[in-house]
Coordinates of C-alpha atoms in Angstrom, one line a residue:
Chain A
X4 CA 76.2 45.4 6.7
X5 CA 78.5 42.3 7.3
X6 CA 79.1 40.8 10.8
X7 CA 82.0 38.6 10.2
X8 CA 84.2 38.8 7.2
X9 CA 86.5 36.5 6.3
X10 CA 89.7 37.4 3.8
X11 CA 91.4 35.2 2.4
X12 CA 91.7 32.7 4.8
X13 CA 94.2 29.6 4.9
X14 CA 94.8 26.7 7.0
X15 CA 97.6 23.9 7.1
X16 CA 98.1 21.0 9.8
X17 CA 101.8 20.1 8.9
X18 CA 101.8 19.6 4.8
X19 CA 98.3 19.4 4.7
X20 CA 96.8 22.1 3.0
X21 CA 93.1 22.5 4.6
X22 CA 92.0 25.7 4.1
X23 CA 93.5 27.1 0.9
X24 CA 91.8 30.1 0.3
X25 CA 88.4 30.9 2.4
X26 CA 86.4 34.4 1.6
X27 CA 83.2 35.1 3.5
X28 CA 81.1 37.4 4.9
X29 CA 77.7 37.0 7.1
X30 CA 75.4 39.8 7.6
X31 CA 73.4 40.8 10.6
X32 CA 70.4 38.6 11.0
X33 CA 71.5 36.4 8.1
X34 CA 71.4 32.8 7.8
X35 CA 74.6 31.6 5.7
X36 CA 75.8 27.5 4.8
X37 CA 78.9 26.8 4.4
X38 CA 78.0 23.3 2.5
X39 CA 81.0 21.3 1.3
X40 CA 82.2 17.4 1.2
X41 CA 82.5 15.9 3.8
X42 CA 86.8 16.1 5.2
X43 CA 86.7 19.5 3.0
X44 CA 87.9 21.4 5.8
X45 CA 84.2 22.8 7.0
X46 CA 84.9 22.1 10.9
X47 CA 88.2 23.2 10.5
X48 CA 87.1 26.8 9.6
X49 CA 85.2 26.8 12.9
X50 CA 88.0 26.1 15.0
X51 CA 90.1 29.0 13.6
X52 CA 86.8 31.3 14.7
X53 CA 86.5 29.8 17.9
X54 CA 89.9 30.2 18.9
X55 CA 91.0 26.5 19.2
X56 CA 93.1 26.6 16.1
X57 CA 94.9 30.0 14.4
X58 CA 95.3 30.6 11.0
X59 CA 96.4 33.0 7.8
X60 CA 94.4 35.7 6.4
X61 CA 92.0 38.0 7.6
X62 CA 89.1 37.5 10.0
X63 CA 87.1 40.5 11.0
X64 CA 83.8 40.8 13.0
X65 CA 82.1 44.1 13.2
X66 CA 84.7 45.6 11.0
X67 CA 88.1 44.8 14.2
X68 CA 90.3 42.2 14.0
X69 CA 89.2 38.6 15.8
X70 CA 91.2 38.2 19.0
X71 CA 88.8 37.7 22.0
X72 CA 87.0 34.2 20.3
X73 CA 84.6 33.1 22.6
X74 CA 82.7 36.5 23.1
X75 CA 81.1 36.9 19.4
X76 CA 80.0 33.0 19.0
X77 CA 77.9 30.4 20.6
X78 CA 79.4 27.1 19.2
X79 CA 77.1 23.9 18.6
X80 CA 79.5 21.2 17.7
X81 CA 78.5 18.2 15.4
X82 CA 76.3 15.4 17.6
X83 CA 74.9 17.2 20.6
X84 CA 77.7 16.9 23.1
X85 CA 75.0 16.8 26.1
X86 CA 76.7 16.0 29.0
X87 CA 75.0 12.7 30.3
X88 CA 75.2 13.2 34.0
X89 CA 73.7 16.8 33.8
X90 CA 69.7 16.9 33.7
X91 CA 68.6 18.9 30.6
X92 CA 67.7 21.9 32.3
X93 CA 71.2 22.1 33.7
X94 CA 72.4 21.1 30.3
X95 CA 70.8 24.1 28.5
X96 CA 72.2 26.6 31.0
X97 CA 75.8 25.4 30.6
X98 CA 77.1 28.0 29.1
X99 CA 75.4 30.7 31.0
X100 CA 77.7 29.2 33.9
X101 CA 80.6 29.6 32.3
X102 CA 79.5 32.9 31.5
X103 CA 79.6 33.4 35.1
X104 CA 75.5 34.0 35.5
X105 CA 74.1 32.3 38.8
X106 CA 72.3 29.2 38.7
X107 CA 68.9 31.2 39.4
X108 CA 69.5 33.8 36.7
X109 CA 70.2 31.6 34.0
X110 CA 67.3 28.9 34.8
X111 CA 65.4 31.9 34.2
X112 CA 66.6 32.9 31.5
X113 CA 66.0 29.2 29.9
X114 CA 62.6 28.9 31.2
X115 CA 60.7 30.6 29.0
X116 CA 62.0 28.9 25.9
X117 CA 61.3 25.4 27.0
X118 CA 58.3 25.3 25.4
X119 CA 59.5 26.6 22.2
X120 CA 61.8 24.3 22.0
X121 CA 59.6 21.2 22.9
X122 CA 61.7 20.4 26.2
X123 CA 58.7 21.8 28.1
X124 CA 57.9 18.6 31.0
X125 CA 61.5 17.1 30.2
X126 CA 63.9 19.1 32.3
X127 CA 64.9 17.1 35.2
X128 CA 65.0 14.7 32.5
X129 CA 69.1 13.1 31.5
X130 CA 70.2 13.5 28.2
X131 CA 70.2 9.1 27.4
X132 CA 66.5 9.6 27.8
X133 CA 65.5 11.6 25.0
X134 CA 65.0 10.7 21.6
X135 CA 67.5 11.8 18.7
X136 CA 65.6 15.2 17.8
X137 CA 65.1 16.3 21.1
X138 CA 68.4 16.0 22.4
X139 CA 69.6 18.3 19.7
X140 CA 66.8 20.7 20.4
X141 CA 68.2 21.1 24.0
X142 CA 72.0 21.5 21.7
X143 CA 70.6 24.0 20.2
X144 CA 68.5 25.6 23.3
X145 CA 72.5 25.6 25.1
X146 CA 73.9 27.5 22.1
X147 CA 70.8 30.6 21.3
X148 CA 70.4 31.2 25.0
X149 CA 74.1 32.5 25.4
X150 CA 73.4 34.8 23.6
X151 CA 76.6 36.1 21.4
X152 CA 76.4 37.5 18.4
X153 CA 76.3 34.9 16.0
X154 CA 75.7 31.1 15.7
X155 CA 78.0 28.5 14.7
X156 CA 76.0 25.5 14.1
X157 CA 78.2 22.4 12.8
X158 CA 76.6 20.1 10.6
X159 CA 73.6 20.0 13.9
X160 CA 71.9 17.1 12.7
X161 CA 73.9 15.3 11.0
X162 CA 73.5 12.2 13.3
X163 CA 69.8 12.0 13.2
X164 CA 67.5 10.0 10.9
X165 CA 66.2 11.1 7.7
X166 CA 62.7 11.7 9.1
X167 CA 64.1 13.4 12.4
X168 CA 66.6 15.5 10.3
X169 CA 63.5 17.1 7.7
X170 CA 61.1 17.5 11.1
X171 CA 64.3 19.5 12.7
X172 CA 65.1 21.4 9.8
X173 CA 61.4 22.8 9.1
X174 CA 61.4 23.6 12.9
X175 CA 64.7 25.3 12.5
X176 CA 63.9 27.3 9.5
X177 CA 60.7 28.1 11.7
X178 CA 62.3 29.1 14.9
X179 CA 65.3 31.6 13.0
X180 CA 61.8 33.7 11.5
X181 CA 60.9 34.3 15.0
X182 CA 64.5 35.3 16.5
X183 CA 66.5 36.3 13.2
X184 CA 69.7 34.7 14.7
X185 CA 72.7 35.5 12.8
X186 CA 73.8 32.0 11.6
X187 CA 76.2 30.2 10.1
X188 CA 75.9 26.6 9.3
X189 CA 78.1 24.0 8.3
X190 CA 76.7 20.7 6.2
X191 CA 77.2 19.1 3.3
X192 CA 73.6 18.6 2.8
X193 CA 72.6 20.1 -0.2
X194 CA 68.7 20.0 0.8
X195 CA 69.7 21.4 4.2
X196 CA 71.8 24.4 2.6
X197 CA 68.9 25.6 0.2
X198 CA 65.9 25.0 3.0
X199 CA 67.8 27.1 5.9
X200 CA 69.9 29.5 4.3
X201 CA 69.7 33.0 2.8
X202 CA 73.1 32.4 0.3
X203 CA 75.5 29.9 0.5
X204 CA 79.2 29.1 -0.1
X205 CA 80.0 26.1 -1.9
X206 CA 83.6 24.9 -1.0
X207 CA 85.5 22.5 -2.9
X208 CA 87.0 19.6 -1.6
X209 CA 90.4 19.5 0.2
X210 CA 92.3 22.2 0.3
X211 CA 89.3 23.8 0.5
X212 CA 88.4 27.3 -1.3
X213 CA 85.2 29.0 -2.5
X214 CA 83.6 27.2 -5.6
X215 CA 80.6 29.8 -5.6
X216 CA 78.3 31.9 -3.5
X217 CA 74.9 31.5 -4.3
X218 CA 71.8 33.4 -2.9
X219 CA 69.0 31.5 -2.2
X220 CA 65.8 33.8 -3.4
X221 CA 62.8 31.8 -2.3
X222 CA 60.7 33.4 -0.3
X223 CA 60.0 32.9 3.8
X224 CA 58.6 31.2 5.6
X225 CA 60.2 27.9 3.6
X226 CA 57.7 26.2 1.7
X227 CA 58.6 22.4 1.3
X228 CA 55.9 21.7 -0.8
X229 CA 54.0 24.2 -2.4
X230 CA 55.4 26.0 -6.1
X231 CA 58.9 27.3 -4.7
X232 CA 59.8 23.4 -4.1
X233 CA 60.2 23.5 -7.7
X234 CA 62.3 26.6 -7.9
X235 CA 64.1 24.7 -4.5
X236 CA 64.5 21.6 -6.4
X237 CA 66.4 23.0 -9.7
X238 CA 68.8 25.5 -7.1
X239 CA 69.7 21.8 -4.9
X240 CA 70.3 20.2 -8.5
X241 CA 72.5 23.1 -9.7
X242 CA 74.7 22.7 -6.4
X243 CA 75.1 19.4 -6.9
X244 CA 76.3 19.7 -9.9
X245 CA 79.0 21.8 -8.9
X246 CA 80.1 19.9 -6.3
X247 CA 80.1 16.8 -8.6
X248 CA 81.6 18.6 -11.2
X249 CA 83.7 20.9 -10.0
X250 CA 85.9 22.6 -12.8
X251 CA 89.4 21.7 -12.5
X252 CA 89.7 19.1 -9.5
X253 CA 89.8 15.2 -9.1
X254 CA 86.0 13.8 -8.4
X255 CA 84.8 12.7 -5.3
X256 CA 81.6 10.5 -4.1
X257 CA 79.3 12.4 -2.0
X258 CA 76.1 13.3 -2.0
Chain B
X18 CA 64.2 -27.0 51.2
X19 CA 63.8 -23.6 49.8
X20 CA 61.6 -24.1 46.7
X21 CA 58.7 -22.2 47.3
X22 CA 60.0 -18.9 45.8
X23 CA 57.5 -19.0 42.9
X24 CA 54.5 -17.4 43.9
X25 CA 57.1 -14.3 44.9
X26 CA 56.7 -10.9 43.8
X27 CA 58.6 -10.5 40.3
X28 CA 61.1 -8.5 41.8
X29 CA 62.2 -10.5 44.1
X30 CA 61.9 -14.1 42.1
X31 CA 64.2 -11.5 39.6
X32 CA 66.8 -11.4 42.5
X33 CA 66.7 -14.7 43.7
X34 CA 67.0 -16.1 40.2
X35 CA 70.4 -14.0 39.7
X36 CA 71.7 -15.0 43.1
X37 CA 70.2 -18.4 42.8
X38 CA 73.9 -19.6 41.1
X39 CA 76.1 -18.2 43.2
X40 CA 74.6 -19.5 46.3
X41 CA 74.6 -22.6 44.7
X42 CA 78.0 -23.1 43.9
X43 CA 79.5 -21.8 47.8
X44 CA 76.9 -23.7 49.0
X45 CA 78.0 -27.3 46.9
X46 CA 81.6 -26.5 47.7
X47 CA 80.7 -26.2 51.5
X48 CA 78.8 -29.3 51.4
X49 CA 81.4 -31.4 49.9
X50 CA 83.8 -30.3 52.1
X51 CA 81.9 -30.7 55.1
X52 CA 81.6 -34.6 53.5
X53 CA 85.3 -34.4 53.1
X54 CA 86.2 -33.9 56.3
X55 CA 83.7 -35.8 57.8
X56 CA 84.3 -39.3 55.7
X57 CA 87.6 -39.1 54.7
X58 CA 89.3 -39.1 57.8
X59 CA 91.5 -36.0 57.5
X60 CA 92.5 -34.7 61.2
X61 CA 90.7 -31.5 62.1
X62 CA 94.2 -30.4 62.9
X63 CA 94.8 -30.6 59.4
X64 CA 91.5 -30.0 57.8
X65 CA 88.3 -28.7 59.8
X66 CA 84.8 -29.3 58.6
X67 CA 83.2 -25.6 57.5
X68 CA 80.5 -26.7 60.3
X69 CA 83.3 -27.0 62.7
X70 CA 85.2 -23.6 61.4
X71 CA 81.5 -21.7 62.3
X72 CA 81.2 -23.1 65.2
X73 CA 85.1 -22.0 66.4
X74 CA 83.9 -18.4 65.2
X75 CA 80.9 -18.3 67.3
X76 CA 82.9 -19.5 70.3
X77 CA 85.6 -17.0 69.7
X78 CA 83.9 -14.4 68.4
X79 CA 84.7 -11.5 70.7
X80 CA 88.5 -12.2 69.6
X81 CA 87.8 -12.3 66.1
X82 CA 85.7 -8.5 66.7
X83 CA 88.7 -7.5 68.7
X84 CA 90.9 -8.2 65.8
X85 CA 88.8 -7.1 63.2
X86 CA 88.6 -4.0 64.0
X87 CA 92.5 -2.5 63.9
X88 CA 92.2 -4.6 60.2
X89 CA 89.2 -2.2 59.4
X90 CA 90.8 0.8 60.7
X91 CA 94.3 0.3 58.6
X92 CA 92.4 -0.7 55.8
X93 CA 90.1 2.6 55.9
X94 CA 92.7 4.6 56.6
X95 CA 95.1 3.5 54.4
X96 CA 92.6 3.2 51.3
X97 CA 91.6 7.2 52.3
X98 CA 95.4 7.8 52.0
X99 CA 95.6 6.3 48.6
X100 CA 92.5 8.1 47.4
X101 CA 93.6 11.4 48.1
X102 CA 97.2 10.7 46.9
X103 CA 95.9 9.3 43.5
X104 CA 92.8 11.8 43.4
X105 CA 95.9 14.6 43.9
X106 CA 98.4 12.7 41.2
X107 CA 95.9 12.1 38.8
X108 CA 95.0 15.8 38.4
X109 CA 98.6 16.6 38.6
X110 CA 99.0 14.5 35.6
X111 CA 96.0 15.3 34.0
X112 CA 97.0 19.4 33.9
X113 CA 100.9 18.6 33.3
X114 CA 101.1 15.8 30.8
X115 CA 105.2 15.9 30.7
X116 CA 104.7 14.4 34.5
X117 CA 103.0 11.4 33.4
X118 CA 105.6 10.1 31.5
X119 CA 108.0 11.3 34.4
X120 CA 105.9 9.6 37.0
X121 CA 104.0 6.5 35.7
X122 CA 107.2 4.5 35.3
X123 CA 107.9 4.8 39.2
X124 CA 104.3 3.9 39.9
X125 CA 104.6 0.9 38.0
X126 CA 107.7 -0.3 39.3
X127 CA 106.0 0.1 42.9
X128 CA 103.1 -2.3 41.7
X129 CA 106.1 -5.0 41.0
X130 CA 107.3 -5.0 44.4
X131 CA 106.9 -8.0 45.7
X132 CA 104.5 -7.8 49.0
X133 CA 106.2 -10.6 50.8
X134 CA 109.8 -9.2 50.6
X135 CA 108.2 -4.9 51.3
X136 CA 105.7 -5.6 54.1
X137 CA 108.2 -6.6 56.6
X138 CA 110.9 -4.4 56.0
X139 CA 108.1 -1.1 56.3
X140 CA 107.9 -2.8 59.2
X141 CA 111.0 -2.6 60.3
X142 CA 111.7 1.0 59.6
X143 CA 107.9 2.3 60.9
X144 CA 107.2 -0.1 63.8
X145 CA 104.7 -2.5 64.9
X146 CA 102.0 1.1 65.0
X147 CA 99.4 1.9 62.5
X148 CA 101.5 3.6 59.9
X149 CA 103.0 0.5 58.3
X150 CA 99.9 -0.7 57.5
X151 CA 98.4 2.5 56.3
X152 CA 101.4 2.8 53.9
X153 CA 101.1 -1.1 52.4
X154 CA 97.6 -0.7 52.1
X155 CA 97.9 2.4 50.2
X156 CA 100.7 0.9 47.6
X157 CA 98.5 -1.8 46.9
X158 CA 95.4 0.1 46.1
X159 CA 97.1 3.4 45.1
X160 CA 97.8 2.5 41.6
X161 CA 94.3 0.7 40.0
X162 CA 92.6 4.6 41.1
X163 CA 95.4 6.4 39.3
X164 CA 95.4 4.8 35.8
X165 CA 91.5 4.5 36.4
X166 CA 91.0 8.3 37.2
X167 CA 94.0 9.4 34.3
X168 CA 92.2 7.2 32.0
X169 CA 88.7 8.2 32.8
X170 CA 89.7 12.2 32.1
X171 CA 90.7 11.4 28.9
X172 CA 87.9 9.4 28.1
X173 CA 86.1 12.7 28.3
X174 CA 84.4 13.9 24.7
X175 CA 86.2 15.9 22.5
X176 CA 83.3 18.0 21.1
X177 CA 82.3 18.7 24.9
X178 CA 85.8 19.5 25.9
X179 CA 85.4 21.7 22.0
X180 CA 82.6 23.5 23.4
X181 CA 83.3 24.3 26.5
X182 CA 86.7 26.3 25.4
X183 CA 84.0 28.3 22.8
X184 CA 82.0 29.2 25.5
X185 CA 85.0 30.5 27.3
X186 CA 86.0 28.0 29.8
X187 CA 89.5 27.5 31.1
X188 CA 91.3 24.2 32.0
X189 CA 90.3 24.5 35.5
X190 CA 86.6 24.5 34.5
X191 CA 86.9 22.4 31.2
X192 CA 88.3 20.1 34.2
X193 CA 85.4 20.7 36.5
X194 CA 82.5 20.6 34.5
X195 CA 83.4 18.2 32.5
X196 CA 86.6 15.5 32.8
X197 CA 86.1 14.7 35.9
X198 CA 82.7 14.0 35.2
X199 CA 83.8 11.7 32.4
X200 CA 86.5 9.8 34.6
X201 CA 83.3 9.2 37.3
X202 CA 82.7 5.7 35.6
X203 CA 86.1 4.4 35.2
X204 CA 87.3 5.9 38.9
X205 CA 84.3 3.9 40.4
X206 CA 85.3 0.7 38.3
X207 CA 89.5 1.5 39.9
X208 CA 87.5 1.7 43.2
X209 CA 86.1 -1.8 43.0
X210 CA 89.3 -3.4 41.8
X211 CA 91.3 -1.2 44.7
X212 CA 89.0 -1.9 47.5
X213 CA 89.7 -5.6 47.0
X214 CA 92.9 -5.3 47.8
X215 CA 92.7 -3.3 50.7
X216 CA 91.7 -6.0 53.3
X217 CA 94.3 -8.4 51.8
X218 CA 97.1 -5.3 52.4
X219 CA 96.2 -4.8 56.1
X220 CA 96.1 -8.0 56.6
X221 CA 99.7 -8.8 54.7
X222 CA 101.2 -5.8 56.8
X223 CA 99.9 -7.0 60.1
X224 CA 101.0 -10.6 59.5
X225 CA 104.8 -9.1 58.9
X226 CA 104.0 -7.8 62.7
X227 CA 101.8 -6.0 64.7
X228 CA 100.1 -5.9 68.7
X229 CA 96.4 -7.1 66.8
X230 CA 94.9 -7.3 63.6
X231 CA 93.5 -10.4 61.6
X232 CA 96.8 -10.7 60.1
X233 CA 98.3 -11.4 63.1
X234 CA 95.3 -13.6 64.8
X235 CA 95.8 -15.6 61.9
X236 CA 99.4 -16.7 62.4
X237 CA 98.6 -17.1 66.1
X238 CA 96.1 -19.5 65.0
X239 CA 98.0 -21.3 62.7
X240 CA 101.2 -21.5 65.0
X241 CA 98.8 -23.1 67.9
X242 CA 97.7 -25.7 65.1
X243 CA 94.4 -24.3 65.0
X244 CA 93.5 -24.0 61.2
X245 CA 89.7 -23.4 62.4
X246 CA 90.4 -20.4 63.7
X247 CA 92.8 -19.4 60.3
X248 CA 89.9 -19.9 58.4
X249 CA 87.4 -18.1 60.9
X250 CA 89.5 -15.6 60.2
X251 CA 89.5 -15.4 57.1
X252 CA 85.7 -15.7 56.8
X253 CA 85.9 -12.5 58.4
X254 CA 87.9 -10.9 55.9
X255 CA 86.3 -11.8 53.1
X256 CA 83.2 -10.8 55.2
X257 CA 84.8 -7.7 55.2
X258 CA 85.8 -6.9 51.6
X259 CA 81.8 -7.7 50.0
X260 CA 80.9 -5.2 52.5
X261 CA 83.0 -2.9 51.2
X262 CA 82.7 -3.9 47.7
X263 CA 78.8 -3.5 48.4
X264 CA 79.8 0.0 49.6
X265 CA 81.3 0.9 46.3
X266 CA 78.3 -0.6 44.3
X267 CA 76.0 1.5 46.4
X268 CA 77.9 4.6 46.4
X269 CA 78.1 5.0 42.6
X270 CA 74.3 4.2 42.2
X271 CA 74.1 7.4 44.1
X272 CA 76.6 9.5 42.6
X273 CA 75.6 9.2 39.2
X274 CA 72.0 8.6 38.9
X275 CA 72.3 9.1 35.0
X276 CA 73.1 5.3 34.7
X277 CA 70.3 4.2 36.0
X278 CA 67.4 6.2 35.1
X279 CA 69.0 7.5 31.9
X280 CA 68.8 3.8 31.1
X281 CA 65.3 2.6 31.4
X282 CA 63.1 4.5 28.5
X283 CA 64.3 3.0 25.6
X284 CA 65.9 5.9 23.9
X285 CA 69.4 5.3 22.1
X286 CA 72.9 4.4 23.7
X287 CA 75.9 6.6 25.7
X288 CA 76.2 8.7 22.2
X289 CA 79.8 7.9 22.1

């Protein structure tokens, strides 16, 4: 059964078609990519979930109408958007405070992960003094332990190094098998889409609309090298092709 | 005379070598004015050797404390004012934007007000008391904390300010937790400018007229032809303002701890 569902979906700033027509849905425990070029739009779909921007069309979670944003989503914006001056353990629990929890509650409620998350030893530690992949662990840490219904994850590591960005991804793909977060990502990396996700949506460039939904069918847990990298391989070289190639539009030059 | 830093401790050759140059240049300027005034035979009247100026301090020392310390009282008092008035403004601004364009022009017009020409007539209408001086001391370091703390709020992230609204915060705590946070660097850099000002305020506003005060010790002095004692006094003042300005440096070391120890592994920059 589908979580969110998105209908038909459209988004203009002024003139400027954004969003021209956006259908999705994302089903409990799911893992979904929205994977796109880059100013296609992408962030811009988030925005008219979270609230900060409203749109056309239809956009239902758990079958009602979405009104009350923040409740249904923890939001992890591109970069890590760690507030320097707040130690990481007071980073993680930021949104537990806004949620109104007491300091207390919701250190306790982030202790136990630590570990998981490889911050174990680094929490009266500031955010300036952690490398790249850590600092978006702790991002990440600060979205799951709100605790909505779904995550929102927007292009997460996008600003980390190639090497960072494949020991992330594996750790990722790793940590959604133990906790089955429903999930939608945003990236335009086609390696990314096809490791994480159980289907995808390709969308077009700008105004953005679906180009095709594709289910990913290699097994879990995510082998990057064994024989489904082959089968991985072909699927990342038939997306690319579509977003190369796509049918009727002008072409564009990302990867 | 003072060469035999070398087998020091690191840390302290480290400090010695950065305040090595500008003890050297005060200390050159003092020494060829003391040679000045010594050898060229300028009247004390007109010039005094810096060796004479310390020694007119040490003599008169309990006047110069006496008049010190209404100068530090206006200054404090007036630089609290100005603080509160442009911690209050700035987050009237920050929440109504139409209000800084409504504002900001005044505020800058009151920054072009000449302090010669202003001083005396507050004077005039608030007496020879404590409040004139509060009030020029305030316009003079009211406005560097304003544009520093508007500026410093919207210096803020966007993605944090993004994120915060996702998880549910309002403006009062997307304010909170994190603009004002984000204006904590710029405010502290308004401070420094501000509190530079502030001595030089009290001591304009006492000058224009008041019972005691540096201002006014000075133009005693210098109407009994004793520029010794102007510039005793003003040693004083300037005395006064790195204090101050050392209070500022010290304070935001320990109000935001993040810029030191956030700097010293080397891990990558602010992440602007």
């Amino acid at each position: 059964m589908s979580r969110l569902e998105l209908r038909h979906v459209r988004k203009a700033f002024g003139g400027l078609d954004v969003l021209a027509d956006i259908s999705l849905s994302v089903g409990a425990g799911e893992f979904v990519s929205i994977l796109g070029p880059s100013g296609a739009g992408k962030s811009t779909l988030f925005q008219l979930l979270t609230g900060a921007e409203h749109g056309e069309g239809e956009m239902l979670f758990d079958d009602t109408p979405l009104d009350d944003h923040g409740r249904h989503f923890a939001f992890m914006p591109q970069r890590d958007a760690l507030m320097p001056w707040r130690r990481i353990l007071d980073n993680t629990t930021l949104g537990l405070e806004v949620q109104g929890v007491g300091r207390q509650a919701a250190r306790a409620r982030v202790a136990p992960l630590l570990a998981e998350f490889g911050l174990a030893g680094f929490e009266r530690h500031f955010p300036a003094q952690l490398s790249g992949g850590m600092r978006q662990r702790a991002a990440l840490l600060r979205t799951v332990v709100q605790e909505r219904d779904m995550l929102l994850l927007d292009e997460p590591f996008g600003a980390l190094d190639a090497l960072t960005r494949a020991a992330m991804q594996r750790w990722l793909e790793q940590m959604w098998r133990h906790h089955r977060w429903t999930a939608l990502l945003i990236t335009h990396d086609v390696r990314e889409a096809v490791f994480l996700s159980d289907r995808i949506y390709v969308l077009s460039a700008r105004p953005a609309r679906v180009l095709r939904e594709i289910t990913v069918p290699l097994p879990r847990p995510r082998d990057p090298t064994g024989a489904t990298a082959q089968q991985a391989g072909a699927l990342e070289a038939e997306i690319l092709d579509i977003l190369l190639n796509p049918q009727p539009s002008k072409g564009h030059d990302h990867d | 005379m003072v060469s035999s830093s070398s087998s020091r401790p690191l840390q302290l050759a480290g400090l010695f070598a950065k305040a090595a140059p500008a003890v050297m240049s005060v200390g050159l300027l003092l020494v060829a004015w003391e040679l000045y005034a010594n050898y060229s035979g300028i009247k004390p009247t007109i010039l005094p050797a810096p060796s004479r100026v310390f020694e007119q301090a040490m003599l008169n020392r309990e006047a110069l404390i006496d008049n010190a310390i209404p100068t530090i009282r206006a200054t404090l008092m007036g630089f609290a004012c100005s603080l509160g008035a442009a911690f209050a403004l700035s987050m009237l601004v920050d929440f109504f934007q139409p209000l800084r364009r409504a504002l900001f022009p005044v505020f800058i017009v009151s920054q072009t007000l000449p302090l010669v020409a202003i001083a005396p007539l507050v004077v005039l209408w608030f007496g020879f008391g404590l409040t004139p001086k509060i009030m020029l001391v305030a316009l003079v370091t009211f406005f560097p904390m304003l544009v520093a703390l508007v500026q410093g709020y919207e210096a803020t992230e966007v993605e944090i300010g993004q994120m915060l609204r996702a998880m549910g915060a309002g403006c009062w705590r997307v304010f909170v937790l994190a603009r004002l946070p984000s204006a904590l660097p710029y405010f502290f850099a308004g401070l420094r400018i501000s509190i530079t000002y502030a001595v030089v305020g009290a001591i304009f506003a006492e000058y224009a007229g008041a019972a005691k005060g540096l201002g006014i010790y000075m133009l005693n002095a210098k109407n009994n032809f004793r520029p010794d004692l102007v510039l005793a006094a003003v040693g004083v003042s300037a005395a006064l303002t790195l204090i101050l300005f050392g209070l500022t440096v010290l304070l935001q070391r320990l109000a935001m701890p993040w810029e030191r120890i956030g700097r010293q592994p080397a891990g990558k920059g602010p992440g602007r």
